[in-house]
């Protein structure tokens, strides 16, 4: 098995028996996987597959920004509530006449 022309693995194969290649790539890009099979008489055959890996879901940068903004908003809200409670405690109740 070659990936983008670089040999990645070798092994034996029996005709009629399916073979699997595990593709574990978290890197975005386009990859060409080529399988080459040869026999004892020197004959060979090959086939290639193009695999394109693209990101799915949200970008980690966006997620981090959302988390930071949410934390900041929470802190501002808590400070606002604390300020209001402190201010409310300073007001003196009015005397009834």
Short mmCIF file of N, CA and C in Angstrom, two decimals:
data_model
loop_
_atom_site.label_atom_id
_atom_site.label_comp_id
_atom_site.label_asym_id
_atom_site.label_seq_id
_atom_site.Cartn_x
_atom_site.Cartn_y
_atom_site.Cartn_z
N UNK A 1 0.86 -1.17 0.00
CA UNK A 1 0.00 0.00 0.00
C UNK A 1 0.90 1.23 0.00
N UNK A 2 0.63 2.11 -0.95
CA UNK A 2 1.34 3.38 -1.02
C UNK A 2 0.36 4.51 -0.74
N UNK A 3 0.82 5.52 -0.02
CA UNK A 3 0.01 6.72 0.22
C UNK A 3 0.79 7.88 -0.37
N UNK A 4 0.18 8.51 -1.39
CA UNK A 4 0.84 9.60 -2.11
C UNK A 4 2.22 9.18 -2.60
N UNK A 5 2.32 7.92 -3.06
CA UNK A 5 3.57 7.42 -3.63
C UNK A 5 4.57 6.89 -2.63
N UNK A 6 4.28 6.97 -1.34
CA UNK A 6 5.20 6.49 -0.30
C UNK A 6 4.69 5.16 0.25
N UNK A 7 5.57 4.16 0.27
CA UNK A 7 5.20 2.84 0.78
C UNK A 7 4.84 2.93 2.26
N UNK A 8 3.62 2.48 2.60
CA UNK A 8 3.15 2.55 3.99
C UNK A 8 3.02 1.17 4.63
N UNK A 9 2.69 0.15 3.84
CA UNK A 9 2.57 -1.18 4.42
C UNK A 9 2.69 -2.24 3.33
N UNK A 10 3.09 -3.44 3.76
CA UNK A 10 3.17 -4.59 2.86
C UNK A 10 2.54 -5.78 3.56
N UNK A 11 2.25 -6.80 2.80
CA UNK A 11 1.66 -8.00 3.38
C UNK A 11 1.31 -8.99 2.29
N UNK A 12 0.69 -10.09 2.69
CA UNK A 12 0.26 -11.10 1.72
C UNK A 12 -1.24 -11.04 1.56
N UNK A 13 -1.71 -11.53 0.42
CA UNK A 13 -3.13 -11.53 0.11
C UNK A 13 -3.46 -12.81 -0.63
N UNK A 14 -4.61 -13.39 -0.32
CA UNK A 14 -5.09 -14.58 -1.00
C UNK A 14 -6.23 -14.19 -1.92
N UNK A 15 -6.14 -14.62 -3.17
CA UNK A 15 -7.17 -14.29 -4.16
C UNK A 15 -8.55 -14.70 -3.67
N UNK A 16 -9.51 -13.81 -3.84
CA UNK A 16 -10.88 -14.09 -3.44
C UNK A 16 -11.20 -13.69 -2.01
N UNK A 17 -10.19 -13.36 -1.25
CA UNK A 17 -10.40 -12.94 0.13
C UNK A 17 -10.30 -11.41 0.19
N UNK A 18 -11.34 -10.75 0.69
CA UNK A 18 -11.29 -9.28 0.77
C UNK A 18 -10.16 -8.81 1.68
N UNK A 19 -9.64 -7.66 1.37
CA UNK A 19 -8.63 -7.04 2.23
C UNK A 19 -9.10 -5.65 2.63
N UNK A 20 -8.71 -5.22 3.79
CA UNK A 20 -9.09 -3.90 4.28
C UNK A 20 -7.85 -3.08 4.57
N UNK A 21 -7.97 -1.80 4.32
CA UNK A 21 -6.90 -0.87 4.65
C UNK A 21 -7.49 0.13 5.64
N UNK A 22 -6.87 0.25 6.79
CA UNK A 22 -7.35 1.19 7.79
C UNK A 22 -6.79 2.57 7.48
N UNK A 23 -7.69 3.51 7.32
CA UNK A 23 -7.31 4.89 7.04
C UNK A 23 -7.63 5.70 8.28
N UNK A 24 -6.60 6.20 8.92
CA UNK A 24 -6.78 6.99 10.14
C UNK A 24 -6.08 8.32 9.93
N UNK A 25 -6.82 9.27 9.41
CA UNK A 25 -6.21 10.57 9.13
C UNK A 25 -7.07 11.69 9.67
N UNK A 26 -6.50 12.47 10.55
CA UNK A 26 -7.20 13.65 11.06
C UNK A 26 -6.67 14.91 10.38
N UNK A 27 -5.83 14.72 9.38
CA UNK A 27 -5.24 15.84 8.66
C UNK A 27 -6.07 16.10 7.41
N UNK A 28 -6.50 17.35 7.23
CA UNK A 28 -7.24 17.71 6.02
C UNK A 28 -6.32 17.61 4.82
N UNK A 29 -6.88 17.16 3.70
CA UNK A 29 -6.10 17.10 2.47
C UNK A 29 -6.61 16.02 1.55
N UNK A 30 -5.92 15.86 0.43
CA UNK A 30 -6.26 14.84 -0.55
C UNK A 30 -5.13 13.82 -0.56
N UNK A 31 -5.50 12.55 -0.46
CA UNK A 31 -4.53 11.47 -0.38
C UNK A 31 -4.83 10.42 -1.45
N UNK A 32 -3.77 9.92 -2.09
CA UNK A 32 -3.93 8.85 -3.07
C UNK A 32 -3.42 7.56 -2.45
N UNK A 33 -4.32 6.60 -2.28
CA UNK A 33 -3.98 5.28 -1.77
C UNK A 33 -3.88 4.34 -2.96
N UNK A 34 -2.73 3.66 -3.09
CA UNK A 34 -2.51 2.73 -4.19
C UNK A 34 -2.21 1.36 -3.63
N UNK A 35 -2.95 0.37 -4.10
CA UNK A 35 -2.75 -1.02 -3.71
C UNK A 35 -2.10 -1.74 -4.88
N UNK A 36 -0.96 -2.37 -4.65
CA UNK A 36 -0.24 -3.11 -5.68
C UNK A 36 -0.21 -4.57 -5.27
N UNK A 37 -0.63 -5.45 -6.19
CA UNK A 37 -0.59 -6.89 -5.93
C UNK A 37 0.26 -7.55 -7.01
N UNK A 38 1.11 -8.48 -6.59
CA UNK A 38 1.93 -9.22 -7.56
C UNK A 38 1.91 -10.70 -7.21
N UNK A 39 2.18 -11.53 -8.23
CA UNK A 39 2.20 -12.97 -7.99
C UNK A 39 3.62 -13.50 -8.13
N UNK A 40 3.77 -14.78 -7.88
CA UNK A 40 5.09 -15.41 -7.95
C UNK A 40 5.68 -15.43 -9.34
N UNK A 41 4.85 -15.28 -10.38
CA UNK A 41 5.33 -15.30 -11.76
C UNK A 41 5.82 -13.93 -12.20
N UNK A 42 5.68 -12.93 -11.36
CA UNK A 42 6.16 -11.60 -11.70
C UNK A 42 5.10 -10.66 -12.25
N UNK A 43 3.87 -11.15 -12.41
CA UNK A 43 2.80 -10.28 -12.89
C UNK A 43 2.31 -9.42 -11.73
N UNK A 44 1.88 -8.21 -12.05
CA UNK A 44 1.36 -7.35 -10.99
C UNK A 44 0.21 -6.50 -11.53
N UNK A 45 -0.58 -6.02 -10.60
CA UNK A 45 -1.70 -5.15 -10.92
C UNK A 45 -1.81 -4.13 -9.80
N UNK A 46 -2.31 -2.96 -10.12
CA UNK A 46 -2.48 -1.94 -9.08
C UNK A 46 -3.74 -1.16 -9.33
N UNK A 47 -4.25 -0.57 -8.25
CA UNK A 47 -5.43 0.28 -8.34
C UNK A 47 -5.26 1.39 -7.30
N UNK A 48 -5.76 2.56 -7.64
CA UNK A 48 -5.63 3.71 -6.75
C UNK A 48 -6.99 4.29 -6.42
N UNK A 49 -7.07 4.88 -5.25
CA UNK A 49 -8.27 5.56 -4.80
C UNK A 49 -7.84 6.91 -4.24
N UNK A 50 -8.57 7.95 -4.61
CA UNK A 50 -8.30 9.28 -4.07
C UNK A 50 -9.24 9.51 -2.89
N UNK A 51 -8.67 9.89 -1.76
CA UNK A 51 -9.43 10.13 -0.54
C UNK A 51 -9.25 11.59 -0.14
N UNK A 52 -10.35 12.30 0.02
CA UNK A 52 -10.30 13.70 0.45
C UNK A 52 -10.84 13.80 1.86
N UNK A 53 -10.03 14.35 2.76
CA UNK A 53 -10.42 14.53 4.16
C UNK A 53 -10.69 16.01 4.39
N UNK A 54 -11.89 16.31 4.89
CA UNK A 54 -12.25 17.69 5.20
C UNK A 54 -12.74 17.75 6.64
N UNK A 55 -12.61 18.91 7.22
CA UNK A 55 -13.05 19.11 8.61
C UNK A 55 -14.56 19.02 8.69
N UNK A 56 -15.02 18.46 9.78
CA UNK A 56 -16.46 18.42 10.02
C UNK A 56 -16.73 19.06 11.37
N UNK A 57 -17.93 19.55 11.55
CA UNK A 57 -18.25 20.20 12.81
C UNK A 57 -17.71 21.60 12.86
N UNK A 58 -17.67 22.13 14.05
CA UNK A 58 -17.22 23.51 14.24
C UNK A 58 -15.71 23.56 14.39
N UNK A 59 -15.15 24.65 13.93
CA UNK A 59 -13.73 24.93 14.08
C UNK A 59 -13.41 25.11 15.56
N UNK A 60 -12.36 24.45 16.07
CA UNK A 60 -12.01 24.61 17.49
C UNK A 60 -11.81 26.07 17.89
N UNK A 61 -11.34 26.91 16.98
CA UNK A 61 -11.17 28.33 17.29
C UNK A 61 -12.49 29.01 17.58
N UNK A 62 -13.52 28.63 16.83
CA UNK A 62 -14.85 29.20 17.05
C UNK A 62 -15.39 28.74 18.39
N UNK A 63 -15.20 27.47 18.70
CA UNK A 63 -15.67 26.93 19.97
C UNK A 63 -14.99 27.65 21.14
N UNK A 64 -13.68 27.86 21.04
CA UNK A 64 -12.95 28.56 22.11
C UNK A 64 -13.46 29.98 22.27
N UNK A 65 -13.73 30.65 21.16
CA UNK A 65 -14.25 32.02 21.22
C UNK A 65 -15.61 32.06 21.91
N UNK A 66 -16.47 31.12 21.56
CA UNK A 66 -17.81 31.05 22.18
C UNK A 66 -17.68 30.83 23.69
N UNK A 67 -16.79 29.93 24.09
CA UNK A 67 -16.60 29.64 25.51
C UNK A 67 -16.08 30.88 26.25
N UNK A 68 -15.09 31.55 25.68
CA UNK A 68 -14.51 32.74 26.32
C UNK A 68 -15.55 33.85 26.45
N UNK A 69 -16.30 34.10 25.38
CA UNK A 69 -17.33 35.14 25.42
C UNK A 69 -18.40 34.79 26.45
N UNK A 70 -18.79 33.52 26.52
CA UNK A 70 -19.81 33.09 27.49
C UNK A 70 -19.32 33.29 28.92
N UNK A 71 -18.07 32.94 29.18
CA UNK A 71 -17.51 33.12 30.52
C UNK A 71 -17.46 34.61 30.87
N UNK A 72 -17.01 35.43 29.92
CA UNK A 72 -16.94 36.87 30.17
C UNK A 72 -18.32 37.44 30.44
N UNK A 73 -19.33 37.02 29.68
CA UNK A 73 -20.69 37.50 29.89
C UNK A 73 -21.20 37.08 31.27
N UNK A 74 -20.88 35.86 31.68
CA UNK A 74 -21.27 35.39 33.01
C UNK A 74 -20.64 36.21 34.11
N UNK A 75 -19.36 36.54 33.95
CA UNK A 75 -18.66 37.35 34.96
C UNK A 75 -19.28 38.74 35.04
N UNK A 76 -19.55 39.35 33.88
CA UNK A 76 -20.17 40.68 33.87
C UNK A 76 -21.53 40.63 34.54
N UNK A 77 -22.31 39.60 34.26
CA UNK A 77 -23.64 39.47 34.87
C UNK A 77 -23.52 39.33 36.39
N UNK A 78 -22.59 38.51 36.86
CA UNK A 78 -22.40 38.33 38.30
C UNK A 78 -21.94 39.63 38.97
N UNK A 79 -21.03 40.35 38.32
CA UNK A 79 -20.59 41.63 38.88
C UNK A 79 -21.74 42.63 38.93
N UNK A 80 -22.57 42.64 37.90
CA UNK A 80 -23.73 43.53 37.89
C UNK A 80 -24.70 43.21 39.01
N UNK A 81 -24.95 41.93 39.23
CA UNK A 81 -25.86 41.52 40.31
C UNK A 81 -25.25 41.89 41.66
N UNK A 82 -23.94 41.63 41.83
CA UNK A 82 -23.28 41.97 43.10
C UNK A 82 -23.34 43.47 43.36
N UNK A 83 -23.13 44.27 42.33
CA UNK A 83 -23.19 45.73 42.47
C UNK A 83 -24.59 46.17 42.87
N UNK A 84 -25.61 45.59 42.22
CA UNK A 84 -26.99 45.97 42.55
C UNK A 84 -27.33 45.57 43.98
N UNK A 85 -26.92 44.39 44.41
CA UNK A 85 -27.21 43.96 45.78
C UNK A 85 -26.48 44.83 46.80
N UNK A 86 -25.25 45.18 46.50
CA UNK A 86 -24.49 46.04 47.41
C UNK A 86 -25.14 47.41 47.50
N UNK A 87 -25.55 47.92 46.39
CA UNK A 87 -26.19 49.23 46.35
C UNK A 87 -27.53 49.20 47.08
N UNK A 88 -28.27 48.13 46.89
CA UNK A 88 -29.57 48.00 47.56
C UNK A 88 -29.39 47.96 49.06
N UNK A 89 -28.33 47.34 49.54
CA UNK A 89 -28.05 47.27 50.97
C UNK A 89 -27.70 48.61 51.57
N UNK A 90 -27.21 49.56 50.77
CA UNK A 90 -26.83 50.87 51.28
C UNK A 90 -28.01 51.81 51.40
N UNK A 91 -29.09 51.55 50.73
CA UNK A 91 -30.24 52.45 50.82
C UNK A 91 -30.93 52.25 52.15
N UNK A 92 -31.31 53.35 52.74
CA UNK A 92 -31.99 53.28 54.04
C UNK A 92 -33.49 53.24 53.80
N UNK A 93 -34.16 52.41 54.57
CA UNK A 93 -35.61 52.36 54.41
C UNK A 93 -36.24 53.69 54.81
N UNK A 94 -37.28 54.07 54.14
CA UNK A 94 -37.98 55.33 54.44
C UNK A 94 -38.86 55.14 55.67
N UNK A 95 -38.93 56.21 56.46
CA UNK A 95 -39.78 56.18 57.65
C UNK A 95 -41.19 56.52 57.24
N UNK A 96 -42.11 55.81 57.84
CA UNK A 96 -43.52 56.09 57.56
C UNK A 96 -43.97 57.24 58.43
N UNK A 97 -44.70 58.16 57.87
CA UNK A 97 -45.19 59.31 58.63
C UNK A 97 -46.64 59.17 58.96
#
